[in-house]
CSV table of C-alpha atoms in Angstrom, one decimal:
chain,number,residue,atom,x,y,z
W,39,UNK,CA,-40.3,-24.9,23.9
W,40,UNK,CA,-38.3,-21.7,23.0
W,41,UNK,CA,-41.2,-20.6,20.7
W,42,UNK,CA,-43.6,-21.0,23.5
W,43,UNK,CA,-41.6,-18.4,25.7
W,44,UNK,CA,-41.4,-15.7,23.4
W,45,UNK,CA,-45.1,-16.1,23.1
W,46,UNK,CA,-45.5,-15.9,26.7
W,47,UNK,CA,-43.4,-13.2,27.3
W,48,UNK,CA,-45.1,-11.4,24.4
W,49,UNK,CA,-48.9,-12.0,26.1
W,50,UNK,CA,-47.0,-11.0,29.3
W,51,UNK,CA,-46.1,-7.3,27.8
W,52,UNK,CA,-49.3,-7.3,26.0
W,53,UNK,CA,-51.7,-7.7,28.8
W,54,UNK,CA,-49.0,-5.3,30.6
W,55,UNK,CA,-49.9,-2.4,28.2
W,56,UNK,CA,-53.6,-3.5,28.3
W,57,UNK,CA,-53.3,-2.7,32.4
W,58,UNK,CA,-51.2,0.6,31.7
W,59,UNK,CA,-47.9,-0.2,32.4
W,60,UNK,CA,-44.8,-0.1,30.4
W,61,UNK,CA,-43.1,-3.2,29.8
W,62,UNK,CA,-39.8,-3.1,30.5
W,63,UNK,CA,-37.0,-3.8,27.8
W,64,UNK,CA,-34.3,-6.1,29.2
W,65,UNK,CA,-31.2,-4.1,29.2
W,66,UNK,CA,-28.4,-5.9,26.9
W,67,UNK,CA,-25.1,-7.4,28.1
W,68,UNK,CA,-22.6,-5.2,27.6
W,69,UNK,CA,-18.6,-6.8,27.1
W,70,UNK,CA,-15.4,-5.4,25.8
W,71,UNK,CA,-13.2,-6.3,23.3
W,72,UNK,CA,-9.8,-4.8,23.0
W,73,UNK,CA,-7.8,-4.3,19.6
W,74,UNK,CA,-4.4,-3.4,18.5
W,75,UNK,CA,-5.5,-2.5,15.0
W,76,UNK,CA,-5.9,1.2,14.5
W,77,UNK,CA,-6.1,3.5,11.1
W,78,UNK,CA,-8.7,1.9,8.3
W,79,UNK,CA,-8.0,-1.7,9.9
W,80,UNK,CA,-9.0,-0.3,13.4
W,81,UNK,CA,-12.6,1.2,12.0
W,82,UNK,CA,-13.0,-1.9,9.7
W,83,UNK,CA,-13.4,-3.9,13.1
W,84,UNK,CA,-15.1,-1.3,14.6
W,85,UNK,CA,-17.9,-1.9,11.6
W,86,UNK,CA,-17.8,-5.7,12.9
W,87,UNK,CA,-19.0,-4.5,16.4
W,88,UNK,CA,-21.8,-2.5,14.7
W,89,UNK,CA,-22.7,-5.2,12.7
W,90,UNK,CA,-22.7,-7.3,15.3
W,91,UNK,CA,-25.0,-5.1,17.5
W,92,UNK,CA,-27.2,-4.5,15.0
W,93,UNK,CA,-28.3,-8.0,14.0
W,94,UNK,CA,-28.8,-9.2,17.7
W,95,UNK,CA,-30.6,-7.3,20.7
W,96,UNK,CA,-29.5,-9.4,23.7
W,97,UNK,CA,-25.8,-8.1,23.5
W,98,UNK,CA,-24.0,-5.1,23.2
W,99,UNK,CA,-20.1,-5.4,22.5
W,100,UNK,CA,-17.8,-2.1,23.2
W,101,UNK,CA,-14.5,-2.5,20.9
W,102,UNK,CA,-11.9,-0.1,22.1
W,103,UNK,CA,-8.3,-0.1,20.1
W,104,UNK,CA,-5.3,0.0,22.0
W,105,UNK,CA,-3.6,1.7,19.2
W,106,UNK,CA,-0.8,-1.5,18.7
W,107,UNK,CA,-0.2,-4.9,19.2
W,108,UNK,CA,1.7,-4.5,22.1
W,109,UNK,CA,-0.1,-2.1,23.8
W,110,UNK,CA,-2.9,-4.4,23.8
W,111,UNK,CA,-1.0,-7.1,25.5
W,112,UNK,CA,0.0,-4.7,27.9
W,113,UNK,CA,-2.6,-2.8,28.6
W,114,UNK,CA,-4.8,-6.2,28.9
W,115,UNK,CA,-2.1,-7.4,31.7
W,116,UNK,CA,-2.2,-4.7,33.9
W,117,UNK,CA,-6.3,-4.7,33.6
W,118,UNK,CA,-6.5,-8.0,34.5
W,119,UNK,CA,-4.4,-7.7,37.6
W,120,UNK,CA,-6.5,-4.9,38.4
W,121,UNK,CA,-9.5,-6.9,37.5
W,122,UNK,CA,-10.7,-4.7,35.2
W,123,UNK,CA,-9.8,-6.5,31.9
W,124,UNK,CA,-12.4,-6.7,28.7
W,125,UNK,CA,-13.5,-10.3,27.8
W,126,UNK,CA,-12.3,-10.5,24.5
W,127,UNK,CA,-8.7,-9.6,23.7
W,128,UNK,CA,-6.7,-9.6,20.3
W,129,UNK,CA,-3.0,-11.0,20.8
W,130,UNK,CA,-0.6,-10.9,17.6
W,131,UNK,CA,1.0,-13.7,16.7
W,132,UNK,CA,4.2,-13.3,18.8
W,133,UNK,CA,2.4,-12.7,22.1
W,134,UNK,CA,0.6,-16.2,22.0
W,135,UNK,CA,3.1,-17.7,24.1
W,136,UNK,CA,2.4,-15.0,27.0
W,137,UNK,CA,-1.2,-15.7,27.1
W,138,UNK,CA,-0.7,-19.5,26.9
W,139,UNK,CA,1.7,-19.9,30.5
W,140,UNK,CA,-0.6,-17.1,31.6
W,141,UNK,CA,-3.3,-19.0,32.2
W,142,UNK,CA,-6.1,-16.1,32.3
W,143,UNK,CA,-8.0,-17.3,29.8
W,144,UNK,CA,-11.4,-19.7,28.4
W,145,UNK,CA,-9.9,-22.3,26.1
W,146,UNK,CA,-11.9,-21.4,22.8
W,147,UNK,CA,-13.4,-25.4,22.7
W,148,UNK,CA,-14.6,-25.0,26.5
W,149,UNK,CA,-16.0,-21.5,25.7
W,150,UNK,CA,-18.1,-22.2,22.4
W,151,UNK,CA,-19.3,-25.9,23.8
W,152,UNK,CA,-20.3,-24.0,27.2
W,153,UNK,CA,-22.7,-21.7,25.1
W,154,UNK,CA,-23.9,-24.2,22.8
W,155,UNK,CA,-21.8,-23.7,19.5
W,156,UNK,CA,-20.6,-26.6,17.6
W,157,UNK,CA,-17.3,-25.6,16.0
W,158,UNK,CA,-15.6,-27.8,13.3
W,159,UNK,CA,-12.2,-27.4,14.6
W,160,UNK,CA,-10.5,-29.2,11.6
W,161,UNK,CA,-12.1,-26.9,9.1
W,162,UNK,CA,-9.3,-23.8,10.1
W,163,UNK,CA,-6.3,-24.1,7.5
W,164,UNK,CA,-3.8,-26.0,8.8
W,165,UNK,CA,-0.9,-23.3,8.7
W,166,UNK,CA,-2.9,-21.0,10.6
W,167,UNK,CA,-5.0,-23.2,13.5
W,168,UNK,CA,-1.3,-24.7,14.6
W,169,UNK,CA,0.5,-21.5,15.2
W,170,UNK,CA,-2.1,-20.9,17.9
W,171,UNK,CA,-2.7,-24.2,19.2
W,172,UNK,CA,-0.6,-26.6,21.6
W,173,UNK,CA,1.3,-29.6,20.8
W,174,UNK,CA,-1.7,-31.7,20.9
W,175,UNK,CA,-3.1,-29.6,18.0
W,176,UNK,CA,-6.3,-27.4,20.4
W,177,UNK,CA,-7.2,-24.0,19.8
W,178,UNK,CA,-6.9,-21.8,22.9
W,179,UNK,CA,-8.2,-19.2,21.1
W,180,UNK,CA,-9.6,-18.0,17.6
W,181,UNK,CA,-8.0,-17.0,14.6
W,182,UNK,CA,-9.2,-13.6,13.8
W,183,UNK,CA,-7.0,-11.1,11.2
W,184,UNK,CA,-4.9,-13.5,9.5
W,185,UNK,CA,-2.4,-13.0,6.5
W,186,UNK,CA,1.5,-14.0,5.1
W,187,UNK,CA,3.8,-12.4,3.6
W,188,UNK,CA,4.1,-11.4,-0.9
W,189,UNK,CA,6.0,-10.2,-3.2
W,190,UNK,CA,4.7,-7.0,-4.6
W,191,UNK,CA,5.9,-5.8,-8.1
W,192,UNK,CA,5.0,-2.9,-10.2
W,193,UNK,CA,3.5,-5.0,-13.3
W,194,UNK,CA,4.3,-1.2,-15.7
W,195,UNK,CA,7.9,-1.0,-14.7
W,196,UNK,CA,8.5,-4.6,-15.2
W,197,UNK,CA,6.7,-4.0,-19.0
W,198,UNK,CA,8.9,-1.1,-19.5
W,199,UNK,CA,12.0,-2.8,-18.2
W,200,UNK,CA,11.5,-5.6,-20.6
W,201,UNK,CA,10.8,-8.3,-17.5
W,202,UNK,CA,8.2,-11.1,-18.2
W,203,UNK,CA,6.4,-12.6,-15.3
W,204,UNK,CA,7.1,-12.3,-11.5
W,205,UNK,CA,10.0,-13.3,-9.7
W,206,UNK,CA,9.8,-17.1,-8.8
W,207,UNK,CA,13.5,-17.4,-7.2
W,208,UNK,CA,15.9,-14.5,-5.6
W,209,UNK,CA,18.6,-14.9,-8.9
W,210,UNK,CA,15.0,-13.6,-10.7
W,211,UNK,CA,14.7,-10.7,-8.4
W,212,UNK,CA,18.4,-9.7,-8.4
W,213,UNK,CA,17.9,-10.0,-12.9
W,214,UNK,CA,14.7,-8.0,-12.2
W,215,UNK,CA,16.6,-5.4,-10.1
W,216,UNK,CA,19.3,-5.1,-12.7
W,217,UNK,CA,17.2,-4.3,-15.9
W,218,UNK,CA,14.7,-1.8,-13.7
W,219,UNK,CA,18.2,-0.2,-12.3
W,220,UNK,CA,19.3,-0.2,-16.6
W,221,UNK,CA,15.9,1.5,-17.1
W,222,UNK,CA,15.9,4.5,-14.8
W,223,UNK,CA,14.3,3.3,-11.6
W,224,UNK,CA,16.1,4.2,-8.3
W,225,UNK,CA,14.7,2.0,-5.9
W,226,UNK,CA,14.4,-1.3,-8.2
W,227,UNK,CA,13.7,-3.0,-4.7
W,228,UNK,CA,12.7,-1.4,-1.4
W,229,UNK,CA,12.8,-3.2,2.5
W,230,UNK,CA,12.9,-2.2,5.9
W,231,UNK,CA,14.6,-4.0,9.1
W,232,UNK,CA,11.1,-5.6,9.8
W,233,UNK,CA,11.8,-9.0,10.6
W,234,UNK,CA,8.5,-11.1,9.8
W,235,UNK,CA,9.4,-11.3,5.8
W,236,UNK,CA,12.9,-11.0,6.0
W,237,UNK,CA,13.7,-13.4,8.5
W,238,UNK,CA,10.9,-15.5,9.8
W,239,UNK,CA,9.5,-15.9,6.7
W,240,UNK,CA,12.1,-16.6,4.9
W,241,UNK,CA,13.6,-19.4,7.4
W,242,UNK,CA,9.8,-21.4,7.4
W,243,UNK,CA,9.6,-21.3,3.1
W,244,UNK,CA,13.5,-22.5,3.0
W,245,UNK,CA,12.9,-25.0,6.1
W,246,UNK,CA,15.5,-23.7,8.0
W,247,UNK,CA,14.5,-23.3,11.7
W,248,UNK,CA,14.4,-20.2,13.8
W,249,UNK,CA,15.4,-21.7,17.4
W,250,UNK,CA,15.8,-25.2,18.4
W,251,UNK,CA,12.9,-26.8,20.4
W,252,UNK,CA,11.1,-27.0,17.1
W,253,UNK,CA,11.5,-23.4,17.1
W,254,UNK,CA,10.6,-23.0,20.9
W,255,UNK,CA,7.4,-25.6,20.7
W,256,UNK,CA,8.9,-28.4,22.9
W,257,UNK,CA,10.4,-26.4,25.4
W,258,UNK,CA,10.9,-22.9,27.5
W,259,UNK,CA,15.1,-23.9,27.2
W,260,UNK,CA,15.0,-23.1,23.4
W,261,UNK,CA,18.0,-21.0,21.8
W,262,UNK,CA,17.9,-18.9,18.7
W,263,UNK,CA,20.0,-20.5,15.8
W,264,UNK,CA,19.3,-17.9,13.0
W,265,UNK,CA,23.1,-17.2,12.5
W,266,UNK,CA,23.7,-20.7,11.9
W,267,UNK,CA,21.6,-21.1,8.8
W,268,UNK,CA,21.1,-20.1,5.3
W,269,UNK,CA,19.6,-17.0,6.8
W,270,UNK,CA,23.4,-15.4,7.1
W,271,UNK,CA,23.6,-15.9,3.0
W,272,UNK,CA,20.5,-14.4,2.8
W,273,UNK,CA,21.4,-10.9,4.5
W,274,UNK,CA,24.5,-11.2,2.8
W,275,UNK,CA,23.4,-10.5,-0.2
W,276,UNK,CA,20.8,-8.4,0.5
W,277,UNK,CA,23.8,-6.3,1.7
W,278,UNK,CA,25.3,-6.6,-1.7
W,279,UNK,CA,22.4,-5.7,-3.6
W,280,UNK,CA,22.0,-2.9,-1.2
W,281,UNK,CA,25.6,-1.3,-1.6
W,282,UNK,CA,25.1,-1.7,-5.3
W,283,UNK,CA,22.2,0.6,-5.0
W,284,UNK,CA,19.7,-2.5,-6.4
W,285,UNK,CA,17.9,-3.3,-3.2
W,286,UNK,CA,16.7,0.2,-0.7
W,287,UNK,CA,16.6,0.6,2.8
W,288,UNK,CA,12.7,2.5,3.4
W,289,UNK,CA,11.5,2.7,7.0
W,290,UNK,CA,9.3,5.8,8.6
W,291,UNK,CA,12.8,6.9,10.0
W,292,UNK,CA,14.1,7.5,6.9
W,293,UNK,CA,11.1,9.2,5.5
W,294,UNK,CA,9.0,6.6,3.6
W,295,UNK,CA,8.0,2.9,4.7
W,296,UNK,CA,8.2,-0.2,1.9
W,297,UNK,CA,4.2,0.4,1.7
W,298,UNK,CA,4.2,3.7,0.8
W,299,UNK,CA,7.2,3.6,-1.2
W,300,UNK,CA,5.5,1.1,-3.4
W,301,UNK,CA,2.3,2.9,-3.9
W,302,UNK,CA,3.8,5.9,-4.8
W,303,UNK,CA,5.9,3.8,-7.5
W,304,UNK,CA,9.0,5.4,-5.8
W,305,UNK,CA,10.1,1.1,-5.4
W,306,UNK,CA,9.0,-1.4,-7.6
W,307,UNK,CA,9.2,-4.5,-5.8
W,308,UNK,CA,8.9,-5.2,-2.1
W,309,UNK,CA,8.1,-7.6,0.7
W,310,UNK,CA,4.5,-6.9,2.6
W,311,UNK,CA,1.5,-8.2,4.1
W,312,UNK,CA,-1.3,-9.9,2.2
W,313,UNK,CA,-3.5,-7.6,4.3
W,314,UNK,CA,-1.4,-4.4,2.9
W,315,UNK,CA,-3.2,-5.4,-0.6
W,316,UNK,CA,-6.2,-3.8,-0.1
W,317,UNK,CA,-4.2,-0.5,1.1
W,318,UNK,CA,-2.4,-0.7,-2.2
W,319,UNK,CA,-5.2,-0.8,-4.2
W,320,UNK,CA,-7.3,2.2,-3.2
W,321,UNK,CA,-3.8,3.8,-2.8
W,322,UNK,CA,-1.9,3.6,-5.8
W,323,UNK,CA,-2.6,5.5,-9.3
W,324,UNK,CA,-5.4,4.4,-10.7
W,325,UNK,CA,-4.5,2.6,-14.0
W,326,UNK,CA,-1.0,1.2,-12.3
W,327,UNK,CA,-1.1,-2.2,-13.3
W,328,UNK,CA,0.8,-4.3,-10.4
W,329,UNK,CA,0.4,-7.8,-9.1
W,330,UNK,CA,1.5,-10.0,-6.2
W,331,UNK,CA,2.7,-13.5,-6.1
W,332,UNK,CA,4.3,-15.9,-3.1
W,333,UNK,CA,7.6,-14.8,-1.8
W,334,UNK,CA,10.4,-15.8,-3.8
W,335,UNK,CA,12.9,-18.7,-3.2
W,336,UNK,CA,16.8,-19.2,-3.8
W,337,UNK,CA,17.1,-21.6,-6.7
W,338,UNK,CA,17.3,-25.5,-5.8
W,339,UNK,CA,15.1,-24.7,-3.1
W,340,UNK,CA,11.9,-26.8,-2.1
W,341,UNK,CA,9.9,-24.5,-1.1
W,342,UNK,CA,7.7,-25.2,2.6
W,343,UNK,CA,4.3,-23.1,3.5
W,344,UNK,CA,4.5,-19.6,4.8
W,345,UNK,CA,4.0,-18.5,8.1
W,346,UNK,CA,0.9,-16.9,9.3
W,347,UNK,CA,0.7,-13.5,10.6
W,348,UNK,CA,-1.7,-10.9,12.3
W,349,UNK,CA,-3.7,-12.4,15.4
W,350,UNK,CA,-6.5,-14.0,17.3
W,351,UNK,CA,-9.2,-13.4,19.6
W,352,UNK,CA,-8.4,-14.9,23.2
W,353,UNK,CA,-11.4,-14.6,26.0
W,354,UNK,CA,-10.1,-13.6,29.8
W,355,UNK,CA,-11.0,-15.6,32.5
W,356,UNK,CA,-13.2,-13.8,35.5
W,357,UNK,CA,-15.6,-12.1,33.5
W,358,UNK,CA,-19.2,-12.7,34.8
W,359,UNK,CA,-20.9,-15.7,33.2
W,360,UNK,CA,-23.5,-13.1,30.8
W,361,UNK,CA,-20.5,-12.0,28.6
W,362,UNK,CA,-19.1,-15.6,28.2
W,363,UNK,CA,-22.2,-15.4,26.7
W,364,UNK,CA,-22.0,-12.3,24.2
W,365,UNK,CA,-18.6,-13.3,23.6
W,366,UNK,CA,-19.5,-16.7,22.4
W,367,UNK,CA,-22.1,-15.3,20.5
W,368,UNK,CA,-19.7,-12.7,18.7
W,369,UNK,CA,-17.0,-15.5,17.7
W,370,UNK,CA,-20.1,-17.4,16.5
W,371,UNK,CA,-20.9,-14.1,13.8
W,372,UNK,CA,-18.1,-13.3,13.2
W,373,UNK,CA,-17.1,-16.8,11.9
W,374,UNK,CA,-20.2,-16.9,9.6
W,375,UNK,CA,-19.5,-17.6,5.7
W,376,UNK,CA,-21.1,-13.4,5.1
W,377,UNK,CA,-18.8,-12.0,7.7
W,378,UNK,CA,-15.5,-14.2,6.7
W,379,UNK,CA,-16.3,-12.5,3.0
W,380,UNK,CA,-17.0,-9.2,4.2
W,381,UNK,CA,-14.1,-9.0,6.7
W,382,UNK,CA,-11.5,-10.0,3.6
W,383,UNK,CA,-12.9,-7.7,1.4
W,384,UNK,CA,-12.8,-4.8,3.8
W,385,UNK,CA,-9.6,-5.3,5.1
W,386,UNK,CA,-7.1,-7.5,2.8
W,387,UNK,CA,-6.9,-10.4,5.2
W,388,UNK,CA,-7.7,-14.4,4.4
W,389,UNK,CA,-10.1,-16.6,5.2
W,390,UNK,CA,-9.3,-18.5,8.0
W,391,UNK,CA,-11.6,-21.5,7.7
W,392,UNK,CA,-11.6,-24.2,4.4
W,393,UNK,CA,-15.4,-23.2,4.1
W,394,UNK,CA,-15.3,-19.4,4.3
W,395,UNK,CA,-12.3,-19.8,1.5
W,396,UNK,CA,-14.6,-22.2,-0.6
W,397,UNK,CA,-17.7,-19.9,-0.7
W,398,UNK,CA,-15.2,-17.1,-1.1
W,399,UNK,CA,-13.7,-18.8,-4.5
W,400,UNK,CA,-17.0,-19.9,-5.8
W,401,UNK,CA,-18.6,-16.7,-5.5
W,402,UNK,CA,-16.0,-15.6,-7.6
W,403,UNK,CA,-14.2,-13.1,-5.2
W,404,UNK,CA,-10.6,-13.8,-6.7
W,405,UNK,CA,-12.0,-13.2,-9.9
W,406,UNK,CA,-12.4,-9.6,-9.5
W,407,UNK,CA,-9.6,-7.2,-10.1
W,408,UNK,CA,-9.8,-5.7,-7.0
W,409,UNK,CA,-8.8,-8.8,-5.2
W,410,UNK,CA,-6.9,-10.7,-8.0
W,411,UNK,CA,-3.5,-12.2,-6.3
W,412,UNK,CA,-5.6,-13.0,-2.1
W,413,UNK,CA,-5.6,-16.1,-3.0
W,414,UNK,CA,-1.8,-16.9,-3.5
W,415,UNK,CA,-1.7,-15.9,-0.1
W,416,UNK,CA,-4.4,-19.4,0.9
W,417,UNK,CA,-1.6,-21.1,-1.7
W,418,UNK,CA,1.4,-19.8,0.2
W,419,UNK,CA,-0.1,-20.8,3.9
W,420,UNK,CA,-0.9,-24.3,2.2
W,421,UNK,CA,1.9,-25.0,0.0
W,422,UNK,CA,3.0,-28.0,1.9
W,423,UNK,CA,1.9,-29.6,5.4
W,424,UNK,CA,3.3,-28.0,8.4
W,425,UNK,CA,6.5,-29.4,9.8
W,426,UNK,CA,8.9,-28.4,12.6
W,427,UNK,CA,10.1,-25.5,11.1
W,428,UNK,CA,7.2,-23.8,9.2
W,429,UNK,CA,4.7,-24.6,12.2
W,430,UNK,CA,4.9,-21.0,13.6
W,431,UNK,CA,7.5,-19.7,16.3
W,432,UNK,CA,6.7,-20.1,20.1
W,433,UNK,CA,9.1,-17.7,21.9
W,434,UNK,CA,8.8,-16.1,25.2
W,435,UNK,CA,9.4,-12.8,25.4
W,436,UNK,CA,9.3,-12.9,21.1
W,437,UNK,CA,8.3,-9.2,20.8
W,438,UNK,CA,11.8,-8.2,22.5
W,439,UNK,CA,13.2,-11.0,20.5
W,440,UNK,CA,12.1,-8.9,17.1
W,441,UNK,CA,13.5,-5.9,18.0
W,442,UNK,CA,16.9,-7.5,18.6
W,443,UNK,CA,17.3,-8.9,15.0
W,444,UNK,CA,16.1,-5.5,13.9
W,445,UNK,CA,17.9,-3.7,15.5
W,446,UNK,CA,20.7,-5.7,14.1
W,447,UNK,CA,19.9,-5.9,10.6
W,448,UNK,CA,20.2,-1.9,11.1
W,449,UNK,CA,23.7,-1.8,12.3
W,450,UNK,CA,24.2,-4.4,9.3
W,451,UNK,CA,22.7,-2.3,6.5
W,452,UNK,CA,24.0,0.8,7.9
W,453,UNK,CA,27.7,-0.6,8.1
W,454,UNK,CA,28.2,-0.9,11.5
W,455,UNK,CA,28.5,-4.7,11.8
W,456,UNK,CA,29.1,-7.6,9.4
W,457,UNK,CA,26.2,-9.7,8.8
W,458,UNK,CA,27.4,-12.7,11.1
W,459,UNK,CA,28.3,-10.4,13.9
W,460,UNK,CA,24.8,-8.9,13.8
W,461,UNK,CA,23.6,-11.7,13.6
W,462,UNK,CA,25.9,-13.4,16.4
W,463,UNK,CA,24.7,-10.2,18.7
W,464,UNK,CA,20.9,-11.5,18.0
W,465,UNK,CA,21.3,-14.3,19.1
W,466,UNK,CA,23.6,-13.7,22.0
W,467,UNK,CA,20.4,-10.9,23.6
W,468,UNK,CA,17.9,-12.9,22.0
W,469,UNK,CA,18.9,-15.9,24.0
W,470,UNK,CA,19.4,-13.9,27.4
W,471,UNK,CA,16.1,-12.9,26.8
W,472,UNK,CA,14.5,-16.3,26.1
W,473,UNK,CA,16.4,-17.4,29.8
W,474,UNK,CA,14.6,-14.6,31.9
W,475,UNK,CA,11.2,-16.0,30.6
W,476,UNK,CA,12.0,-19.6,30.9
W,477,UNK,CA,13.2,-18.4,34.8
W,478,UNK,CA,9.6,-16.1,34.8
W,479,UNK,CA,7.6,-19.8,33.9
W,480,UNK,CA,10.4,-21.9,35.8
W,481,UNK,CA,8.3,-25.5,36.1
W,482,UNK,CA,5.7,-24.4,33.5
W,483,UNK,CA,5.5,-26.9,30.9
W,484,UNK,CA,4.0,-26.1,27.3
W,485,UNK,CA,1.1,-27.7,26.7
């Protein structure tokens, strides 16, 4: 039937031109998508939009970065209150909870089965479909640029240092740290206050929980818990390694972020993105020889999946029905084995489907020295079923939350406070914060 109204819409224009007229071209739906990713990850989505355009003529997308993840969130907020909000949005991983008790949005199952799209749900990786999705395990909205966190070492100074293999435990990196101190390096092992790998992270791979609730799952009356756990060990001896001049504070304050400072070779081990691998490489002297592998572990420790990190793509309710369309259609592309390929090679971010990993693997992608180490990060995000603790965190107001334990981890490596009364202060904000949202959502229930 569909082949039979092209070719009547063809004889149509024909016999149009045959009269002298000009047929007119349908004009293409045009939607917006807004972005927090800016620099080379910002352009690489922009180069999905093209792509996108280009193999389709009934839609035109418009992808606009917000220059943040935050900003996006915000700046999506106030434009749907003033009813001029895009239909696609990107939300990072700690504002899910926002958009969830929000309620502005097409549920990603009711979107794609509208438009005709048959999504295998169950084929996202575990780790990464149930940090976005309720209790009942459905997606609200799509995973998009997803990654965890690795441990990054300098492969040369390790050689020169006389250290064999990576780091599988912390006693390994605090031996590692030693010998590249012994052999002339200054910043053996280089951090910032960023709390995703140094806290969160850290907490899901030890199973120790974040905030009770299931860490804020089963309930808006959750409280954070971090200075109860083996999290206060943890900064303690990063403190220790830190006055000994083993491990190095490296922020853009100070100069030189934990990125950076590893490309340059000014650190030779640090905690970063899986995405951040593709920065290293076209970054670093050419000829360095370095590696990644999954973050380490304290000895005795049996060790849970990783978190995942980066964001997904949520559609806005009250959009006319023609972009529920173009967005559908988008998601659909996007999602294709070709894209999922081109998208991780681009950028440095996983696969987020079984299949798009598969093809990936036996195309030989993680066979190429470019990309050798991606897939510890699929390993990592699927070492072990998800459980309460390594399910994801579901805080309100989690942004505000972040900055809190930063902010304290500074006036802990800096001196000002011991690491249980930083940690004691986190908690003590972060948990004032968590009771003005649960009073924001009072008789909201999670789903």
């Amino acid at each position: 039937m569909k082949t039979l109204g092209v070719k009547l819409s063809m004889a149509v224009a024909a016999l149009a031109v045959g009269l002298g007229a000009t047929p007119a071209l349908a004009e293409k739906v045009k939607f917006e998508f807004w972005y927090g990713l800016s620099g080379d990850l910002g352009e690489r989505v922009q180069d999905a939009c093209k792509k996108f355009n280009e193999s389709q003529a009934d839609y035109e997308i418009v992808c606009t970065s917000q220059n943040g993840y935050p900003e996006t969130v915000q700046n999506a907020i106030a434009a749907y209150r003033a009813k001029k909000h895009p239909a696609i949005v990107q939300v990072f991983d700690g504002g899910t909870l926002d958009l969830m008790l929000s309620g502005a949005f097409v549920p990603a199952k009711k979107l794609m089965e509208d438009n005709g799209y048959k999504i295998d749900w169950a084929n996202y990786f575990g780790g990464i479909a149930n940090y976005y999705a309720t209790s009942k395990g459905e997606l609200y909205s799509f995973p998009f640029n997803s990654s965890t966190a690795m441990f990054y070492y300098n492969v040369d100074a390790f050689t020169k240092a006389g250290i064999e293999g990576a780091p599988q435990t912390w006693e390994d990196v605090e031996a590692a740290a030693r010998k590249l101190k012994a052999a002339g390096y200054a910043c053996p092992f280089g951090f910032s206050f960023d709390t995703w790998a140094t806290v969160e992270q850290f907490s899901a791979i030890h199973n120790q929980p974040i905030a009770t609730k299931n860490n804020g799952y089963d309930g808006l009356d959750t409280e954070l818990v971090i200075n109860k756990t083996k999290l206060v060990d943890h900064l303690t001896f990063f403190k220790k390694m830190t006055d000994e001049g083993l491990f190095v504070v490296k922020t853009k304050q100070l100069g030189m972020d934990v990125v950076p400072a590893f490309t340059s070779e000014t650190c030779q081990m640090i905690q970063s993105s899986i995405a951040d691998h593709g920065t290293v490489g076209k970054t670093i002297k050419p000829g360095t020889k370095w590696d990644v592998t999954m973050l380490p572990v304290w000895k005795g420790t049996e060790r849970q999946n990783s978190l995942v990190g980066g964001a997904s793509l949520w559609v806005l309710n009250n959009r006319p029905e023609a972009e529920y369309k173009g967005a559908a259609a988008f998601l659909n592309f996007i999602a294709q084995p070709d894209m999922v390929e081109w998208w991780s090679t681009v950028t440095g971010y996983i696969p987020v489907t079984k299949t798009g990993f598969d093809a990936m693997k036996a195309n030989g992608f993680y066979d190429k020295p470019a990309y050798k180490g991606r897939d510890k990060a699929i390993a990592s995000l699927t070492f072990t079923p998800t459980s309460a603790n390594t399910r994801g965190i579901r805080l309100g107001g989690f942004p505000q939350i972040r900055k809190e334990i930063s902010d304290a981890m500074e006036g802990i490596f800096f001196g000002k406070l011991t690491v249980q009364a930083g940690l004691d202060q986190a908690v003590e904000r972060g948990n004032a914060i968590l009771r003005r949202f649960e009073k924001t959502y009072a008789g909201r229930a999670l789903n």
